[in-house]
Amino acid sequence: MDSLTVFAAEYALRDHLVGIGPLVAGILLVGFLVGGFLVGRRIRQKESPAPRPEEQPHRPDDAGIPGETEGHRRPAELEEREDRLMPYEVKTQSTEADSSPVSEHDAKWRGSHSGSWGAGGPGAG
């Protein structure tokens, strides 16, 4: 055999191995994933089942969220300024409970827990 034929045979063998390598790696990866799925399924079958809805704990009907209080507070007054008031400039001020009767506007929005609509912020009218 001449050297060109030997080189071509070695190159073909190396090229063949380059094609088989990713195939073997892919098969091993799929095998590990399927094995992990089966082990997880076996572990899940050994766990106790989830409680039925009637077994779940229930909050009393008259109780709200723990720590939640309902009522109106009189807002703390801030001095009139031309520039923007920064958070670190606001003094710690306590607000007093508002004993005035609830206005129709307040009654309309009572119970609304919206986080973004009407929350104020820059540009709020």
PDB file of C-alpha atoms in Angstrom:
ATOM      1  CA  MET A   1       0.000   0.000   0.000  1.00  0.00           C
ATOM      2  CA  ASP A   2       1.229   3.395  -0.734  1.00  0.00           C
ATOM      3  CA  SER A   3       1.256   6.210   1.790  1.00  0.00           C
ATOM      4  CA  LEU A   4      -1.684   8.034   0.191  1.00  0.00           C
ATOM      5  CA  THR A   5      -3.985   5.055   0.665  1.00  0.00           C
ATOM      6  CA  VAL A   6      -2.902   4.673   4.306  1.00  0.00           C
ATOM      7  CA  PHE A   7      -3.486   8.392   4.923  1.00  0.00           C
ATOM      8  CA  ALA A   8      -6.932   8.212   3.298  1.00  0.00           C
ATOM      9  CA  ALA A   9      -7.874   5.171   5.415  1.00  0.00           C
ATOM     10  CA  GLU A  10      -6.723   6.858   8.646  1.00  0.00           C
ATOM     11  CA  TYR A  11      -8.555  10.079   7.706  1.00  0.00           C
ATOM     12  CA  ALA A  12     -11.754   8.164   6.918  1.00  0.00           C
ATOM     13  CA  LEU A  13     -11.540   6.318  10.237  1.00  0.00           C
ATOM     14  CA  ARG A  14     -11.019   9.598  12.134  1.00  0.00           C
ATOM     15  CA  ASP A  15     -13.893  11.243  10.235  1.00  0.00           C
ATOM     16  CA  HIS A  16     -16.091   8.258  11.047  1.00  0.00           C
ATOM     17  CA  LEU A  17     -15.239   8.585  14.750  1.00  0.00           C
ATOM     18  CA  VAL A  18     -16.015  12.318  14.693  1.00  0.00           C
ATOM     19  CA  GLY A  19     -19.521  11.454  13.448  1.00  0.00           C
ATOM     20  CA  ILE A  20     -20.082   8.644  15.952  1.00  0.00           C
ATOM     21  CA  GLY A  21     -18.875  10.623  19.017  1.00  0.00           C
ATOM     22  CA  PRO A  22     -21.776  13.110  19.181  1.00  0.00           C
ATOM     23  CA  LEU A  23     -24.243  10.273  18.516  1.00  0.00           C
ATOM     24  CA  VAL A  24     -22.931   8.280  21.489  1.00  0.00           C
ATOM     25  CA  ALA A  25     -22.906  11.406  23.684  1.00  0.00           C
ATOM     26  CA  GLY A  26     -26.529  12.152  22.712  1.00  0.00           C
ATOM     27  CA  ILE A  27     -27.637   8.596  23.468  1.00  0.00           C
ATOM     28  CA  LEU A  28     -25.927   8.751  26.886  1.00  0.00           C
ATOM     29  CA  LEU A  29     -27.552  12.121  27.660  1.00  0.00           C
ATOM     30  CA  VAL A  30     -31.011  10.828  26.744  1.00  0.00           C
ATOM     31  CA  GLY A  31     -30.372   7.736  28.869  1.00  0.00           C
ATOM     32  CA  PHE A  32     -29.457   9.871  31.897  1.00  0.00           C
ATOM     33  CA  LEU A  33     -32.549  12.046  31.434  1.00  0.00           C
ATOM     34  CA  VAL A  34     -34.884   9.051  31.150  1.00  0.00           C
ATOM     35  CA  GLY A  35     -33.209   7.440  34.169  1.00  0.00           C
ATOM     36  CA  GLY A  36     -33.633  10.641  36.208  1.00  0.00           C
ATOM     37  CA  PHE A  37     -37.280  10.805  35.228  1.00  0.00           C
ATOM     38  CA  LEU A  38     -37.868   7.201  36.298  1.00  0.00           C
ATOM     39  CA  VAL A  39     -36.080   7.684  39.645  1.00  0.00           C
ATOM     40  CA  GLY A  40     -38.131  10.832  40.327  1.00  0.00           C
ATOM     41  CA  ARG A  41     -41.335   9.000  39.470  1.00  0.00           C
ATOM     42  CA  ARG A  42     -40.456   6.149  41.830  1.00  0.00           C
ATOM     43  CA  ILE A  43     -39.706   8.618  44.651  1.00  0.00           C
ATOM     44  CA  ARG A  44     -42.968  10.457  44.034  1.00  0.00           C
ATOM     45  CA  GLN A  45     -44.964   7.216  44.189  1.00  0.00           C
ATOM     46  CA  LYS A  46     -43.502   6.475  47.635  1.00  0.00           C
ATOM     47  CA  GLU A  47     -44.635   9.862  49.031  1.00  0.00           C
ATOM     48  CA  SER A  48     -47.939  10.199  50.829  1.00  0.00           C
ATOM     49  CA  PRO A  49     -50.748  11.614  48.684  1.00  0.00           C
ATOM     50  CA  ALA A  50     -51.729  15.279  48.842  1.00  0.00           C
ATOM     51  CA  PRO A  51     -54.488  16.077  51.352  1.00  0.00           C
ATOM     52  CA  ARG A  52     -58.030  16.302  50.033  1.00  0.00           C
ATOM     53  CA  PRO A  53     -59.770  19.720  50.135  1.00  0.00           C
ATOM     54  CA  GLU A  54     -61.780  18.805  53.231  1.00  0.00           C
ATOM     55  CA  GLU A  55     -58.552  17.876  55.049  1.00  0.00           C
ATOM     56  CA  GLN A  56     -57.000  21.281  54.362  1.00  0.00           C
ATOM     57  CA  PRO A  57     -56.922  23.818  57.217  1.00  0.00           C
ATOM     58  CA  HIS A  58     -59.515  26.580  56.892  1.00  0.00           C
ATOM     59  CA  ARG A  59     -59.487  30.125  58.185  1.00  0.00           C
ATOM     60  CA  PRO A  60     -62.483  31.143  60.309  1.00  0.00           C
ATOM     61  CA  ASP A  61     -65.154  32.993  58.321  1.00  0.00           C
ATOM     62  CA  ASP A  62     -64.981  36.133  60.463  1.00  0.00           C
ATOM     63  CA  ALA A  63     -61.185  36.433  60.404  1.00  0.00           C
ATOM     64  CA  GLY A  64     -59.252  38.383  57.807  1.00  0.00           C
ATOM     65  CA  ILE A  65     -55.618  38.113  56.946  1.00  0.00           C
ATOM     66  CA  PRO A  66     -53.510  37.738  60.114  1.00  0.00           C
ATOM     67  CA  GLY A  67     -52.280  41.149  61.223  1.00  0.00           C
ATOM     68  CA  GLU A  68     -54.691  42.981  58.931  1.00  0.00           C
ATOM     69  CA  THR A  69     -56.609  45.879  60.429  1.00  0.00           C
ATOM     70  CA  GLU A  70     -59.385  47.738  58.739  1.00  0.00           C
ATOM     71  CA  GLY A  71     -60.094  51.400  59.220  1.00  0.00           C
ATOM     72  CA  HIS A  72     -59.293  54.887  58.022  1.00  0.00           C
ATOM     73  CA  ARG A  73     -56.405  57.032  59.129  1.00  0.00           C
ATOM     74  CA  ARG A  74     -56.022  60.746  58.843  1.00  0.00           C
ATOM     75  CA  PRO A  75     -53.074  61.439  56.524  1.00  0.00           C
ATOM     76  CA  ALA A  76     -50.062  63.286  57.896  1.00  0.00           C
ATOM     77  CA  GLU A  77     -49.749  66.786  56.492  1.00  0.00           C
ATOM     78  CA  LEU A  78     -46.605  67.691  54.559  1.00  0.00           C
ATOM     79  CA  GLU A  79     -45.313  71.207  54.042  1.00  0.00           C
ATOM     80  CA  GLU A  80     -45.924  72.842  50.682  1.00  0.00           C
ATOM     81  CA  ARG A  81     -42.785  72.703  48.489  1.00  0.00           C
ATOM     82  CA  GLU A  82     -41.770  73.713  44.996  1.00  0.00           C
ATOM     83  CA  ASP A  83     -39.263  70.892  44.526  1.00  0.00           C
ATOM     84  CA  ARG A  84     -39.735  67.176  44.837  1.00  0.00           C
ATOM     85  CA  LEU A  85     -39.806  65.653  48.319  1.00  0.00           C
ATOM     86  CA  MET A  86     -37.360  62.760  48.586  1.00  0.00           C
ATOM     87  CA  PRO A  87     -38.120  59.718  50.768  1.00  0.00           C
ATOM     88  CA  TYR A  88     -35.237  60.415  53.147  1.00  0.00           C
ATOM     89  CA  GLU A  89     -36.647  63.905  53.757  1.00  0.00           C
ATOM     90  CA  VAL A  90     -39.963  62.573  55.073  1.00  0.00           C
ATOM     91  CA  LYS A  91     -39.942  62.514  58.845  1.00  0.00           C
ATOM     92  CA  THR A  92     -41.364  59.581  60.709  1.00  0.00           C
ATOM     93  CA  GLN A  93     -44.877  60.736  61.434  1.00  0.00           C
ATOM     94  CA  SER A  94     -47.591  58.743  63.086  1.00  0.00           C
ATOM     95  CA  THR A  95     -51.086  58.963  61.721  1.00  0.00           C
ATOM     96  CA  GLU A  96     -54.117  59.142  63.918  1.00  0.00           C
ATOM     97  CA  ALA A  97     -57.278  57.113  63.447  1.00  0.00           C
ATOM     98  CA  ASP A  98     -59.890  59.075  61.527  1.00  0.00           C
ATOM     99  CA  SER A  99     -63.190  59.069  63.372  1.00  0.00           C
ATOM    100  CA  SER A 100     -65.037  61.147  60.761  1.00  0.00           C
ATOM    101  CA  PRO A 101     -67.855  59.394  58.880  1.00  0.00           C
ATOM    102  CA  VAL A 102     -66.851  57.481  55.774  1.00  0.00           C
ATOM    103  CA  SER A 103     -67.484  59.521  52.639  1.00  0.00           C
ATOM    104  CA  GLU A 104     -69.169  58.060  49.582  1.00  0.00           C
ATOM    105  CA  HIS A 105     -65.839  58.150  47.708  1.00  0.00           C
ATOM    106  CA  ASP A 106     -64.081  56.200  50.465  1.00  0.00           C
ATOM    107  CA  ALA A 107     -66.921  53.688  50.651  1.00  0.00           C
ATOM    108  CA  LYS A 108     -66.662  53.140  46.895  1.00  0.00           C
ATOM    109  CA  TRP A 109     -62.991  52.213  47.089  1.00  0.00           C
ATOM    110  CA  ARG A 110     -63.133  50.323  50.356  1.00  0.00           C
ATOM    111  CA  GLY A 111     -61.899  46.796  49.966  1.00  0.00           C
ATOM    112  CA  SER A 112     -60.052  47.519  46.744  1.00  0.00           C
ATOM    113  CA  HIS A 113     -56.584  46.051  46.969  1.00  0.00           C
ATOM    114  CA  SER A 114     -55.321  47.273  43.629  1.00  0.00           C
ATOM    115  CA  GLY A 115     -51.580  47.466  43.422  1.00  0.00           C
ATOM    116  CA  SER A 116     -51.043  49.577  40.354  1.00  0.00           C
ATOM    117  CA  TRP A 117     -54.252  51.232  39.266  1.00  0.00           C
ATOM    118  CA  GLY A 118     -54.631  54.497  41.074  1.00  0.00           C
ATOM    119  CA  ALA A 119     -51.527  53.905  43.155  1.00  0.00           C
ATOM    120  CA  GLY A 120     -50.220  57.397  42.483  1.00  0.00           C
ATOM    121  CA  GLY A 121     -46.603  58.023  41.700  1.00  0.00           C
ATOM    122  CA  PRO A 122     -45.007  60.501  39.310  1.00  0.00           C
ATOM    123  CA  GLY A 123     -47.489  62.001  36.908  1.00  0.00           C
ATOM    124  CA  ALA A 124     -50.526  61.118  39.011  1.00  0.00           C
ATOM    125  CA  GLY A 125     -53.066  63.895  38.809  1.00  0.00           C
TER     126      GLY A 125
END
